[in-house]
PDB file of C-alpha atoms in Angstrom:
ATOM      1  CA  UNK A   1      -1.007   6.273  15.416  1.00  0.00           C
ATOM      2  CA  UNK A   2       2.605   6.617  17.038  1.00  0.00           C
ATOM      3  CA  UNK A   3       4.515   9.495  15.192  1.00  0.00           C
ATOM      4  CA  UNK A   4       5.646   9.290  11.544  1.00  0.00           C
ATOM      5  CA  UNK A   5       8.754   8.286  10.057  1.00  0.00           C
ATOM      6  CA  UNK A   6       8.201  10.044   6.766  1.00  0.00           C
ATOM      7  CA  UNK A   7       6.800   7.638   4.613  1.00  0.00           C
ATOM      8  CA  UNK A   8       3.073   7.664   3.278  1.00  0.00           C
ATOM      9  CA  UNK A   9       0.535   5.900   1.263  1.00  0.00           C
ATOM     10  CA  UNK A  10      -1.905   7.618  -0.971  1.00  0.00           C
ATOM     11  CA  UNK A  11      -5.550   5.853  -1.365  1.00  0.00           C
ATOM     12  CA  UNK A  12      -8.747   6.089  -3.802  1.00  0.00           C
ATOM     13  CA  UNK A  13     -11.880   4.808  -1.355  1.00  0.00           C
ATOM     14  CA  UNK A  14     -15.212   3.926  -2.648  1.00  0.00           C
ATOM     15  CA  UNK A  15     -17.928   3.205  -0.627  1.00  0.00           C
ATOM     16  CA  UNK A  16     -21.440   2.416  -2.121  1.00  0.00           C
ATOM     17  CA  UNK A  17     -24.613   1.715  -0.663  1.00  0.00           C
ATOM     18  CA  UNK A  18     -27.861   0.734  -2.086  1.00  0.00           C
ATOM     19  CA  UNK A  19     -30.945   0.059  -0.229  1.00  0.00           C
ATOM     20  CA  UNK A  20     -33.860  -1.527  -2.412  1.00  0.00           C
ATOM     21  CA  UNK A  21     -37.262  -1.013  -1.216  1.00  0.00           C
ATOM     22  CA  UNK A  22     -40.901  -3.261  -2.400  1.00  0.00           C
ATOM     23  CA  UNK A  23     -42.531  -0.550  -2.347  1.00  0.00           C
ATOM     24  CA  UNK A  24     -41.803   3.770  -3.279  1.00  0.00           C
ATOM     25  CA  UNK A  25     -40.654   5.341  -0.379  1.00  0.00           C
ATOM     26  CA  UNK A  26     -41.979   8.870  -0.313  1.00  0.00           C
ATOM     27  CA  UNK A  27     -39.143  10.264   2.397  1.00  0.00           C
ATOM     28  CA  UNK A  28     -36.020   9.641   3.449  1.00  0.00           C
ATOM     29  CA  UNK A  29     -33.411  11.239   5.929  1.00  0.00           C
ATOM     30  CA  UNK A  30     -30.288  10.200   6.239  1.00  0.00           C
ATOM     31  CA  UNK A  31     -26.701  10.795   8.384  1.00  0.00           C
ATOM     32  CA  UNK A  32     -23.303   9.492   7.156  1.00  0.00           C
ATOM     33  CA  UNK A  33     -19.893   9.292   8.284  1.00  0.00           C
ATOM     34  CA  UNK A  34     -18.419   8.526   5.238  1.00  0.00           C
ATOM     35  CA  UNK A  35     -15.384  11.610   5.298  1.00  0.00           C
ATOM     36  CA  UNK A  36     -11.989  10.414   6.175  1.00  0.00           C
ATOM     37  CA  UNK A  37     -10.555  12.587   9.300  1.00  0.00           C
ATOM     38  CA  UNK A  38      -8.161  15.063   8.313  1.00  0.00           C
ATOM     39  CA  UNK A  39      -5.483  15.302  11.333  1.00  0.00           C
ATOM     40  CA  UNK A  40      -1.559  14.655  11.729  1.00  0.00           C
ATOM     41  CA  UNK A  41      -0.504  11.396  10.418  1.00  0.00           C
ATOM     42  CA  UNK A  42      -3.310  11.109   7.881  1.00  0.00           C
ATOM     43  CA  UNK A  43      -4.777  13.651   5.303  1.00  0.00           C
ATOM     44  CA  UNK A  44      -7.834  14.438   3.182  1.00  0.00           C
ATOM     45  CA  UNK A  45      -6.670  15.281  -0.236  1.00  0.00           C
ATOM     46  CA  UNK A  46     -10.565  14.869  -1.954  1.00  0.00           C
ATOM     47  CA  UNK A  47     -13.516  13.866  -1.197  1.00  0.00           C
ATOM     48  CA  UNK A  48     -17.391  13.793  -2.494  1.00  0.00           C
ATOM     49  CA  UNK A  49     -20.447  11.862  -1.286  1.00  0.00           C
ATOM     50  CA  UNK A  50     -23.398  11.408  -4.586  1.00  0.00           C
ATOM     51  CA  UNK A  51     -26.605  10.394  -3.431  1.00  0.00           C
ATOM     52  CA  UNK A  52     -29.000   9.432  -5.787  1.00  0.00           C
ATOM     53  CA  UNK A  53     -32.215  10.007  -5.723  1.00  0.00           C
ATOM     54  CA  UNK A  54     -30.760  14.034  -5.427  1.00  0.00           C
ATOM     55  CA  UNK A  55     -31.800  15.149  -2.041  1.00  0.00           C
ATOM     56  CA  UNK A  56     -33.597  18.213  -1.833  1.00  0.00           C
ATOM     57  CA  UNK A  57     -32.015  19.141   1.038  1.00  0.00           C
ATOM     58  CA  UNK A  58     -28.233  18.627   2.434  1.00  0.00           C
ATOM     59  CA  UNK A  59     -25.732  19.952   5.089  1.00  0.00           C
ATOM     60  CA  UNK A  60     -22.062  19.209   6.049  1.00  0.00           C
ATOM     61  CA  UNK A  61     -21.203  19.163   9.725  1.00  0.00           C
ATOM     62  CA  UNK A  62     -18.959  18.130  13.321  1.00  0.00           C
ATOM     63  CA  UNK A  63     -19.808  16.583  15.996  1.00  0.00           C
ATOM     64  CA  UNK A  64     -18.779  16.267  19.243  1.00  0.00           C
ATOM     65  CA  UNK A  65     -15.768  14.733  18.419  1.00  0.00           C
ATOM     66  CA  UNK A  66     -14.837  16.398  15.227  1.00  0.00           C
ATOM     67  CA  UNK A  67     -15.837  13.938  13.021  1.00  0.00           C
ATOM     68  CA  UNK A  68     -17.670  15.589   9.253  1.00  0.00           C
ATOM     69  CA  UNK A  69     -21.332  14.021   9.085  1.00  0.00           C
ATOM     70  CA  UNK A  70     -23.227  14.849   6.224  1.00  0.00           C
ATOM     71  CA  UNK A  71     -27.176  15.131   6.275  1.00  0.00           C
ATOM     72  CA  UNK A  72     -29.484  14.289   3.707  1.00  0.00           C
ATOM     73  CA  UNK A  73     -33.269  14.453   2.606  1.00  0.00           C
ATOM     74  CA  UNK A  74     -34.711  12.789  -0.415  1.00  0.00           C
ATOM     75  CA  UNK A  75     -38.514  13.931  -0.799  1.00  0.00           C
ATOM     76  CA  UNK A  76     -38.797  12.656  -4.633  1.00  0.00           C
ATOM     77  CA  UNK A  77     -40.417   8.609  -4.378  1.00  0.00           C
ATOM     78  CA  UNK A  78     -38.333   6.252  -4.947  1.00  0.00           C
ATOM     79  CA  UNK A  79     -37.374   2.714  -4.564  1.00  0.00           C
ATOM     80  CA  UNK A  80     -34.267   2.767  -4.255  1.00  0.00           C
ATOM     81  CA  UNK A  81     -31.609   4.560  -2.876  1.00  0.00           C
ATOM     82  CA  UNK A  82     -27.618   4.737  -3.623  1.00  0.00           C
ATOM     83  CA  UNK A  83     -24.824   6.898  -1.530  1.00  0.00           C
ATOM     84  CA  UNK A  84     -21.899   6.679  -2.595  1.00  0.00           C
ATOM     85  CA  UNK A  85     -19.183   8.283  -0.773  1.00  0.00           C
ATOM     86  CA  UNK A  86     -15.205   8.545  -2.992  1.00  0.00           C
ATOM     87  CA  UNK A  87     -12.185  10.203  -1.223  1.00  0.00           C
ATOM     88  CA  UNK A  88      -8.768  10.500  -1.509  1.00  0.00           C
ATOM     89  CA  UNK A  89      -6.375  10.085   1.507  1.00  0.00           C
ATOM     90  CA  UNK A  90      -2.342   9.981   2.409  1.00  0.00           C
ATOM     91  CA  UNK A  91      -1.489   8.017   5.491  1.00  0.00           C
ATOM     92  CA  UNK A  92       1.714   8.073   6.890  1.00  0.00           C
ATOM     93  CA  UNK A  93       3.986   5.260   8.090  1.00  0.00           C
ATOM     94  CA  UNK A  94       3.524   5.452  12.310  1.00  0.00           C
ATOM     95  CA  UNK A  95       7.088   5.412  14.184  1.00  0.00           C
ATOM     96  CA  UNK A  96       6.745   1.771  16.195  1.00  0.00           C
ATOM     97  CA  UNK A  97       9.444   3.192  19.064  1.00  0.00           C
ATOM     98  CA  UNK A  98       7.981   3.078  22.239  1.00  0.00           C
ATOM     99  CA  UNK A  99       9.236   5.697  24.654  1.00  0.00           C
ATOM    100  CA  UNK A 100       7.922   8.741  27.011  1.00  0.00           C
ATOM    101  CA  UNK A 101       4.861   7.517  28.498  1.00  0.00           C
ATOM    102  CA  UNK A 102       3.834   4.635  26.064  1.00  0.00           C
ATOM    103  CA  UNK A 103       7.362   2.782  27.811  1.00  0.00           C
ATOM    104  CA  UNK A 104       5.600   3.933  31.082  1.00  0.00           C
ATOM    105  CA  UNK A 105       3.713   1.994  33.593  1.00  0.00           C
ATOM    106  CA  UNK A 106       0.584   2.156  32.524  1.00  0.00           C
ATOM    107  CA  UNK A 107      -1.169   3.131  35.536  1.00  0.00           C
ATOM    108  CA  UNK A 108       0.235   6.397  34.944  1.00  0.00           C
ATOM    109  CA  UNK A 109      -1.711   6.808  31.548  1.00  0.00           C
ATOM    110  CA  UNK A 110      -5.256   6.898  33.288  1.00  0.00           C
ATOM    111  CA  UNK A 111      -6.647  10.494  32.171  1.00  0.00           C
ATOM    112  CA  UNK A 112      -7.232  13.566  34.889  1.00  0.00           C
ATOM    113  CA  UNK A 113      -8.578  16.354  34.630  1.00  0.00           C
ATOM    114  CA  UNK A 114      -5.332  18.057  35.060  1.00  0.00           C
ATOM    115  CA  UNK A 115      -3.514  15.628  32.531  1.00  0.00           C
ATOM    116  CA  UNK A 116      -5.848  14.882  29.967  1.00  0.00           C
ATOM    117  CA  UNK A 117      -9.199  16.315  30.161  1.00  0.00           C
ATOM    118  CA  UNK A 118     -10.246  15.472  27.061  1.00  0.00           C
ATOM    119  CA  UNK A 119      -9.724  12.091  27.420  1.00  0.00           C
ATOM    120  CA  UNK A 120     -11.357  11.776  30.558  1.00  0.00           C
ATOM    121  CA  UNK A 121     -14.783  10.943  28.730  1.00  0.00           C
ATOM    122  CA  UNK A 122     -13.227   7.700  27.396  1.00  0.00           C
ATOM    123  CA  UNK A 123     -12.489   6.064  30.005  1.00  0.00           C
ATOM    124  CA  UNK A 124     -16.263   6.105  31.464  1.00  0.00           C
ATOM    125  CA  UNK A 125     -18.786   2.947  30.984  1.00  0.00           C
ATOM    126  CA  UNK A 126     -21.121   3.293  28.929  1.00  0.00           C
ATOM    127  CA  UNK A 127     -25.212   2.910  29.308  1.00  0.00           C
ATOM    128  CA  UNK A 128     -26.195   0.391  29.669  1.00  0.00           C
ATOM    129  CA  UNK A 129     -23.029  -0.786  31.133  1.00  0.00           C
ATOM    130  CA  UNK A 130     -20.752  -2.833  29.319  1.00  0.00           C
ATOM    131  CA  UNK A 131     -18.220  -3.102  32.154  1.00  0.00           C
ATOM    132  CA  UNK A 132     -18.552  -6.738  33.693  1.00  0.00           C
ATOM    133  CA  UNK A 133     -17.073  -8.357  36.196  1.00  0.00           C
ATOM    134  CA  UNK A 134     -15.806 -10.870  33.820  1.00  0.00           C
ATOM    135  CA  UNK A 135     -14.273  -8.058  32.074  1.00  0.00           C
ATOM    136  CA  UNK A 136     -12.164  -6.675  34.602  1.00  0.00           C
ATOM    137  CA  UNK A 137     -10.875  -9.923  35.017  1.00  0.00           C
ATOM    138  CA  UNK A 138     -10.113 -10.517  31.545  1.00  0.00           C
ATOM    139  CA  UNK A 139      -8.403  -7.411  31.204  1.00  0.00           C
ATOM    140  CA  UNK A 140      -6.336  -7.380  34.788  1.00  0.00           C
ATOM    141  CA  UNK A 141      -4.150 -10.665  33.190  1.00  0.00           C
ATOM    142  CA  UNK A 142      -2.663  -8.243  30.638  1.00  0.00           C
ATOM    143  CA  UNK A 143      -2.923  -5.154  33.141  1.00  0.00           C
ATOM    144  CA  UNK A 144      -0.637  -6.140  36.034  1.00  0.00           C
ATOM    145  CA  UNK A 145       0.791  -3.998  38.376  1.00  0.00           C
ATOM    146  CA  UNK A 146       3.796  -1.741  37.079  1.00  0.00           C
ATOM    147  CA  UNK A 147       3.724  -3.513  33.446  1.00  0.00           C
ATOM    148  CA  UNK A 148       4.967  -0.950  30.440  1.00  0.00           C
ATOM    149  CA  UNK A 149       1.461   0.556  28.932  1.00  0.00           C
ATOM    150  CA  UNK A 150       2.658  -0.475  25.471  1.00  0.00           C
ATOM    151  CA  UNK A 151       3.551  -4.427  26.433  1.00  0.00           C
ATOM    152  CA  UNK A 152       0.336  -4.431  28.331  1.00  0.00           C
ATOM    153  CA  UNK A 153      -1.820  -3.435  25.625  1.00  0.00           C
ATOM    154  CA  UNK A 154       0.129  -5.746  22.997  1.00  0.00           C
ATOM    155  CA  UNK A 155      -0.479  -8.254  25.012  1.00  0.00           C
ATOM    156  CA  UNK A 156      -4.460  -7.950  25.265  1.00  0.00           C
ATOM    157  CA  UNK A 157      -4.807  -7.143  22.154  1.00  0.00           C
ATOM    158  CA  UNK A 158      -3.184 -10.687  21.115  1.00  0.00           C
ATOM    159  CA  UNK A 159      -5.143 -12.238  23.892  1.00  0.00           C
ATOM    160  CA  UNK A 160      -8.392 -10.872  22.373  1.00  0.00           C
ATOM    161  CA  UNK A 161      -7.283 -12.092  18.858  1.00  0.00           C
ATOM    162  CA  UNK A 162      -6.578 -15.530  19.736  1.00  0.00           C
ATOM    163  CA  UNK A 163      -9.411 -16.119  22.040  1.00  0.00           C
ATOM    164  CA  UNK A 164     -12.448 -15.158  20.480  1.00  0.00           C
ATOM    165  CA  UNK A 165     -13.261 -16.450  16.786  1.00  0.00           C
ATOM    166  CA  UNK A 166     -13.861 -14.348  14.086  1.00  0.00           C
ATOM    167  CA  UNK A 167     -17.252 -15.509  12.671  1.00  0.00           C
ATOM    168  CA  UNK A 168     -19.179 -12.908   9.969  1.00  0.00           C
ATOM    169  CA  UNK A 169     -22.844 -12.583  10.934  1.00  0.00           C
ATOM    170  CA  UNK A 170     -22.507 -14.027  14.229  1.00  0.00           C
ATOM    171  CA  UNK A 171     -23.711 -10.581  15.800  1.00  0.00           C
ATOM    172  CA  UNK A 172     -25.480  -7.309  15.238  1.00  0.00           C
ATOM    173  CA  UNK A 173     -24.750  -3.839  15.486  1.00  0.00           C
ATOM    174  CA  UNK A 174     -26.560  -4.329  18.899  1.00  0.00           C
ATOM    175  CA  UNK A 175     -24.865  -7.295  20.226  1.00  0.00           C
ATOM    176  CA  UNK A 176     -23.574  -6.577  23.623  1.00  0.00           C
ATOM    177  CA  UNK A 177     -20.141  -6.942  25.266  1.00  0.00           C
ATOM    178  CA  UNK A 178     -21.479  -9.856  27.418  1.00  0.00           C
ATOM    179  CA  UNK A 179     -22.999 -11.826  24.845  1.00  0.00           C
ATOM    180  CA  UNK A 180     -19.748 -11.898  22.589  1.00  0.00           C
ATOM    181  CA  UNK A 181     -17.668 -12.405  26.034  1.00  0.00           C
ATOM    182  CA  UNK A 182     -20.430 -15.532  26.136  1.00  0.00           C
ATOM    183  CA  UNK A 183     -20.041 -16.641  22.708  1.00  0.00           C
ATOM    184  CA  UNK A 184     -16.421 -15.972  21.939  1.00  0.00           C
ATOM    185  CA  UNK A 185     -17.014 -15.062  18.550  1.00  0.00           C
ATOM    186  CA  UNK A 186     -17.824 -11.688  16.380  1.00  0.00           C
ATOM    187  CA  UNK A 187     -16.615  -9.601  13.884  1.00  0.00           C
ATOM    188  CA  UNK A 188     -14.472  -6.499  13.739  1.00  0.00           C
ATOM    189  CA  UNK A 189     -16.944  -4.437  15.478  1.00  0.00           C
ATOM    190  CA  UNK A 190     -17.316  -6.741  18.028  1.00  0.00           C
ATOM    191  CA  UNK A 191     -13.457  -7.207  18.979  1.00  0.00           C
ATOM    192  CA  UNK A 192     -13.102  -3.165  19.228  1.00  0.00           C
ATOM    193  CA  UNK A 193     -15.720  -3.152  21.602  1.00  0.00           C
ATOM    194  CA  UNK A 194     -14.481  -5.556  23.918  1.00  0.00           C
ATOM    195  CA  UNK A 195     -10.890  -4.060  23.844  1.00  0.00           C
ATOM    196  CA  UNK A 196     -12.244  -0.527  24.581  1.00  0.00           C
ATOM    197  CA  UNK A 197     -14.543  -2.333  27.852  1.00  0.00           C
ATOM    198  CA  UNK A 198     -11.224  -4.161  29.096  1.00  0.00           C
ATOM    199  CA  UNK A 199      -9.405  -0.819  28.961  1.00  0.00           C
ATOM    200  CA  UNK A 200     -11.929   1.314  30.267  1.00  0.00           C
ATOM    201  CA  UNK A 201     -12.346  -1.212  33.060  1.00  0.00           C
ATOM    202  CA  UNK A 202      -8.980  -0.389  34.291  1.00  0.00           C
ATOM    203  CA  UNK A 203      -9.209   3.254  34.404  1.00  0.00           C
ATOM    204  CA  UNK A 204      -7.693   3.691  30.794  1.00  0.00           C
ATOM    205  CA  UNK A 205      -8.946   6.356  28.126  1.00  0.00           C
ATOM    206  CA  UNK A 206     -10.175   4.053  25.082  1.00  0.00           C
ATOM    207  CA  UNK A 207     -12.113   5.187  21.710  1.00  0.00           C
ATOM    208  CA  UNK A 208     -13.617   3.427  18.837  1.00  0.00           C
ATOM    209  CA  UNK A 209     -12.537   4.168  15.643  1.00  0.00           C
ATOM    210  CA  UNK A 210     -14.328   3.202  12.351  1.00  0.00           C
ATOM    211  CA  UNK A 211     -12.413   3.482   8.838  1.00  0.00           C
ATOM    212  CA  UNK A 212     -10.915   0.819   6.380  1.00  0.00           C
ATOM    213  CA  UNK A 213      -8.167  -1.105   6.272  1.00  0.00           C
ATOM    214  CA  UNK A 214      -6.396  -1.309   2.712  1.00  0.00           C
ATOM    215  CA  UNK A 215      -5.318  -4.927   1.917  1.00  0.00           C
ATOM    216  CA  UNK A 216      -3.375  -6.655  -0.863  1.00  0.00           C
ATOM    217  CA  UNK A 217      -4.213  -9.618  -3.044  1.00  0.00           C
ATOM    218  CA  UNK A 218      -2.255 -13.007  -2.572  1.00  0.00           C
ATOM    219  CA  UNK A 219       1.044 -13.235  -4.735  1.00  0.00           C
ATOM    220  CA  UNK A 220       0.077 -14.078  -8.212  1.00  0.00           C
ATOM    221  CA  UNK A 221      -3.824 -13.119  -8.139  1.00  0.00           C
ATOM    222  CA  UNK A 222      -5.176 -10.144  -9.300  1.00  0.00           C
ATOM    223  CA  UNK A 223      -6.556  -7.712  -6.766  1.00  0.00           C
ATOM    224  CA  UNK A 224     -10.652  -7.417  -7.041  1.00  0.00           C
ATOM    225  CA  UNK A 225     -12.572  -4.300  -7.438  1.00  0.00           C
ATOM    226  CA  UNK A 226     -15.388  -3.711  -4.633  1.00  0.00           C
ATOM    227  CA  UNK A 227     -15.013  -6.477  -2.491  1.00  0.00           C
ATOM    228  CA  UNK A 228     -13.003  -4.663   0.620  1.00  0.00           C
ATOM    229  CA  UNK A 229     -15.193  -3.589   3.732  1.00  0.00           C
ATOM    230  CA  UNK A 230     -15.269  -1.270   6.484  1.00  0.00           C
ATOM    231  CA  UNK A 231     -13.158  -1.622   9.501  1.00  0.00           C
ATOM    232  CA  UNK A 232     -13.342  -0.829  12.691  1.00  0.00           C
ATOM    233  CA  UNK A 233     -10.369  -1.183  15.734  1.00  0.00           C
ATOM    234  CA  UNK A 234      -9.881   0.785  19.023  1.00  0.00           C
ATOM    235  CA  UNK A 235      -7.204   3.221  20.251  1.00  0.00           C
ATOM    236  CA  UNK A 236      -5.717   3.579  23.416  1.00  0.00           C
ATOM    237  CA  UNK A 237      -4.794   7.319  24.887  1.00  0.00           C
ATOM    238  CA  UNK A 238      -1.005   8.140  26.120  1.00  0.00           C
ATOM    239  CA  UNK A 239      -0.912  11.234  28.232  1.00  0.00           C
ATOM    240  CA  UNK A 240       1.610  14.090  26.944  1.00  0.00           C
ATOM    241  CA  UNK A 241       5.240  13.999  27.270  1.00  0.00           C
ATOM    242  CA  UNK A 242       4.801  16.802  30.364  1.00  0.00           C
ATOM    243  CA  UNK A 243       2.894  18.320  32.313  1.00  0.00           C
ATOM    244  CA  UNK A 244       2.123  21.511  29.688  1.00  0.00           C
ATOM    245  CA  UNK A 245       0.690  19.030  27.089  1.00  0.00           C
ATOM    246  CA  UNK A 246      -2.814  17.885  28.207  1.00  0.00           C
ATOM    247  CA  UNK A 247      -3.580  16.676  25.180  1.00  0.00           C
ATOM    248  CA  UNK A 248      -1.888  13.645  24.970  1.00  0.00           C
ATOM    249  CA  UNK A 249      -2.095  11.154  21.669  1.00  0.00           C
ATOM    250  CA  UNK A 250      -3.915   7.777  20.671  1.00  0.00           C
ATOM    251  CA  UNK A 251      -2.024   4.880  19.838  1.00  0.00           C
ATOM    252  CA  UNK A 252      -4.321   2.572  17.177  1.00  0.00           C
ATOM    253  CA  UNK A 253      -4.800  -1.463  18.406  1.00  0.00           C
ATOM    254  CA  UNK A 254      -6.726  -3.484  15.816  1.00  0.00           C
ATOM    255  CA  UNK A 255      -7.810  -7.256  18.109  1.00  0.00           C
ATOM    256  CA  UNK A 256      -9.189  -8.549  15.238  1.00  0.00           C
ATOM    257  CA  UNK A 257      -5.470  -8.841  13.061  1.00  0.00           C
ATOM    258  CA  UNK A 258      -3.665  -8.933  16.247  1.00  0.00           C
ATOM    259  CA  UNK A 259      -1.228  -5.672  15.170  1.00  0.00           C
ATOM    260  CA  UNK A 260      -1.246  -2.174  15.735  1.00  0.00           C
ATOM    261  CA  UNK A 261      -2.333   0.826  13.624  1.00  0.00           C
ATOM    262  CA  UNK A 262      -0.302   1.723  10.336  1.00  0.00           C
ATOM    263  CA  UNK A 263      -0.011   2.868   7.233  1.00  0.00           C
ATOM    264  CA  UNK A 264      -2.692   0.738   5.981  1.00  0.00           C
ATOM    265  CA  UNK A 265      -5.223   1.715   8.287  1.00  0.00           C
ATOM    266  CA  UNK A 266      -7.329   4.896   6.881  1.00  0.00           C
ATOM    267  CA  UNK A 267      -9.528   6.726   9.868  1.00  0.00           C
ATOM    268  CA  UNK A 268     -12.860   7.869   9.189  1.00  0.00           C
ATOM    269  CA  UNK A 269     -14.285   8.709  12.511  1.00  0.00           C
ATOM    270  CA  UNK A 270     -14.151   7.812  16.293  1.00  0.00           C
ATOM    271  CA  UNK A 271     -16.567   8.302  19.462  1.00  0.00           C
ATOM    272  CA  UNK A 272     -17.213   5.945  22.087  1.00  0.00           C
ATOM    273  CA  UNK A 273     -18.885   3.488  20.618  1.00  0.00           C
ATOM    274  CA  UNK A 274     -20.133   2.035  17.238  1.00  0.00           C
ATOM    275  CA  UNK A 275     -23.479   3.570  17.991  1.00  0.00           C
ATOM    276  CA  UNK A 276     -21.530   7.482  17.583  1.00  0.00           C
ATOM    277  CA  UNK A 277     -20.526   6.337  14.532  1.00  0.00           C
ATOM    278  CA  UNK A 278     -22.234   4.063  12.513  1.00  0.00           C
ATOM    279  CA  UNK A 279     -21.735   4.800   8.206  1.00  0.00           C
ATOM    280  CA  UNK A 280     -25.041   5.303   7.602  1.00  0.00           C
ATOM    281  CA  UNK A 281     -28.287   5.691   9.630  1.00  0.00           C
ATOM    282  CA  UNK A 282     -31.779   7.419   8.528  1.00  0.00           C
ATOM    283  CA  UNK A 283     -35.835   7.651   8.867  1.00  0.00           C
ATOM    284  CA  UNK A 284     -37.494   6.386   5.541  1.00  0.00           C
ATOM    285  CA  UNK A 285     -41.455   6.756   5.043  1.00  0.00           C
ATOM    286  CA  UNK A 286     -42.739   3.823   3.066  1.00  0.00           C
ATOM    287  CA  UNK A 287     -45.156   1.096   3.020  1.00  0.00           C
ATOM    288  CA  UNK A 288     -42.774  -1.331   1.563  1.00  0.00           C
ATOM    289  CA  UNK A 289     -42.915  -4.495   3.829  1.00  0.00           C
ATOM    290  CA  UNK A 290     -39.540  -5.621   2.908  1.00  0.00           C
ATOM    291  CA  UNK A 291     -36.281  -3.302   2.309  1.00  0.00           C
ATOM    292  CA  UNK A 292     -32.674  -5.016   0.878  1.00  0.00           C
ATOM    293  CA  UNK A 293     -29.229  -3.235   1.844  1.00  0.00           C
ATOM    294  CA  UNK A 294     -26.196  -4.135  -0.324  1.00  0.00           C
ATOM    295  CA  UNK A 295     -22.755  -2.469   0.416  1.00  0.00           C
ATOM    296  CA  UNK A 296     -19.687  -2.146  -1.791  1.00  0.00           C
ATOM    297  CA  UNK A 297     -16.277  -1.211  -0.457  1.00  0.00           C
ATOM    298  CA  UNK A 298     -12.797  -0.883  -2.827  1.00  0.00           C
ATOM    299  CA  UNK A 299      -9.936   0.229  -1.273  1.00  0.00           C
ATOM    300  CA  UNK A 300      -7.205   1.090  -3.789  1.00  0.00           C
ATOM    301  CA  UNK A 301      -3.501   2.542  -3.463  1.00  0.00           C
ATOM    302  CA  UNK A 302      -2.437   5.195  -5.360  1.00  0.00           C
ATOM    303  CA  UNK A 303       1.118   5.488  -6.349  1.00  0.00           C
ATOM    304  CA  UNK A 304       1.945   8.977  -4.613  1.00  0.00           C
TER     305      UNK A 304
END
């Protein structure tokens, strides 16, 4: 996000999930990313993640990136399994001024080793490769020569939005970057993905994020308990405003609303792609031949 201009929301998250198994499962071991990050512009106030069956064993932890993960093993059979992870978070209100070297051209915010060597991971390929030549091309219509870093990016990140469909359960967790590029449709997920390729492609530090993004009901209608979802957008890196600050900051894009970060976007973790990051993954020992997975998501503001 791009500064603060003093203004914050607070929110209550839920997020439930409940795999239902045909058979007792006799082990499981889990990983979540289900803690909010805790850095300037946004702030952990609570937090608690309930798992039920009660694990017999559990540990909080970072990653690479700084992102909490929280381990779990439940040895008592069961047949189903519920994690529920509840936080409260304050967001602040980005500043949308562009200036420094978000106003610059943006070849000048490709990372170094001497400008941003942190940053320098993001703005490698990944493998296998999602960099195509189709790709570069998309991305080098919105990425001309000289162009401000902050009109450039606007303007793929519109391009994205209008081009390719939005269209739940048209992909996986494993879709590719070529396949959507083929299809022109996806979800969330999807659009991030492609947005972090195109910048990458260029020589630009990108990173997915994963959090939520609070909404509010239509005038007149009653807002509905459980029904938000997880959310996932991309961020783009701006190197430091001189030479003695190498770390730089991240400026959030979300392709699938066609707007950048805000206030109403809450930030649970970030890597390189989905696969650093995914909510929930884990092992289970069972002889069930069939397994259910139902997810429950409320997002609601608290008056701070």
């Amino acid at each position: 996000m791009i500064g603060g201009n003093g203004c914050a929301r607070r929110y209550r998250l839920e997020h439930r999930t409940t795999y239902s198994y045909t058979a007792g499962v006799s082990s499981s071991y889990g990983r979540a990313y289900l803690t909010p990050r805790d850095f300037p512009g946004q702030r952990l106030l609570a937090h608690g993640i309930h798992i039920d069956p009660v694990p017999s064993d559990r540990s909080v932890g970072s990653d690479v990136y700084g992102n909490i993960t929280s381990y779990f093993h439940v040895t008592a059979e069961h047949r189903s399994l519920v994690i529920t992870g509840e936080s409260l978070v304050e967001v602040d209100a980005p500043d949308r001024v562009p200036s420094g070297p978000a106003a610059e051209p943006w070849e000048q915010a490709r990372p170094t080793r001497a400008n941003g060597p942190l940053a320098v991971e993001f703005a490698l390929d990944l493998y296998p490769p999602e960099i195509t030549s189709e790709v570069v091309a998309y991305a080098a219509e919105s990425l001309t020569a000289g162009r401000p870093l902050l009109d450039a990016v606007a303007e793929l990140n519109s391009r994205i939005s209008a081009d390719f469909t939005y269209e739940s359960g048209s992909t996986t967790v494993s879709t590719g970057v070529a396949d959507v590029f083929e299809a022109r449709s996806g979800v969330c997920q999807d659009f991030a993905r492609i947005g972090v390729a195109c910048l990458r492609s260029h020589g630009l530090a990108a990173r997915y994020v994963s959090g939520y993004l609070a909404t509010d009901p239509p005038p007149g209608k009653e807002r509905m308990v459980g029904v938000d979802a997880t959310h996932a957008w991309l961020a783009v890196w701006v190197p430091g405003i001189d030479q003695y600050d190498r770390t730089g900051r991240w400026i959030d894009i979300d392709p699938t609303n066609d707007q950048f970060g805000d206030e109403r976007y809450i930030t649970v973790a970030w890597g390189r792609d989905y696969a650093d990051v995914p909510p929930l993954r884990g092992i289970i020992y069972t002889d069930a031949k069939q397994s259910t997975i139902t997810v429950s998501v409320d997002v609601s503001r608290v008056e701070v």
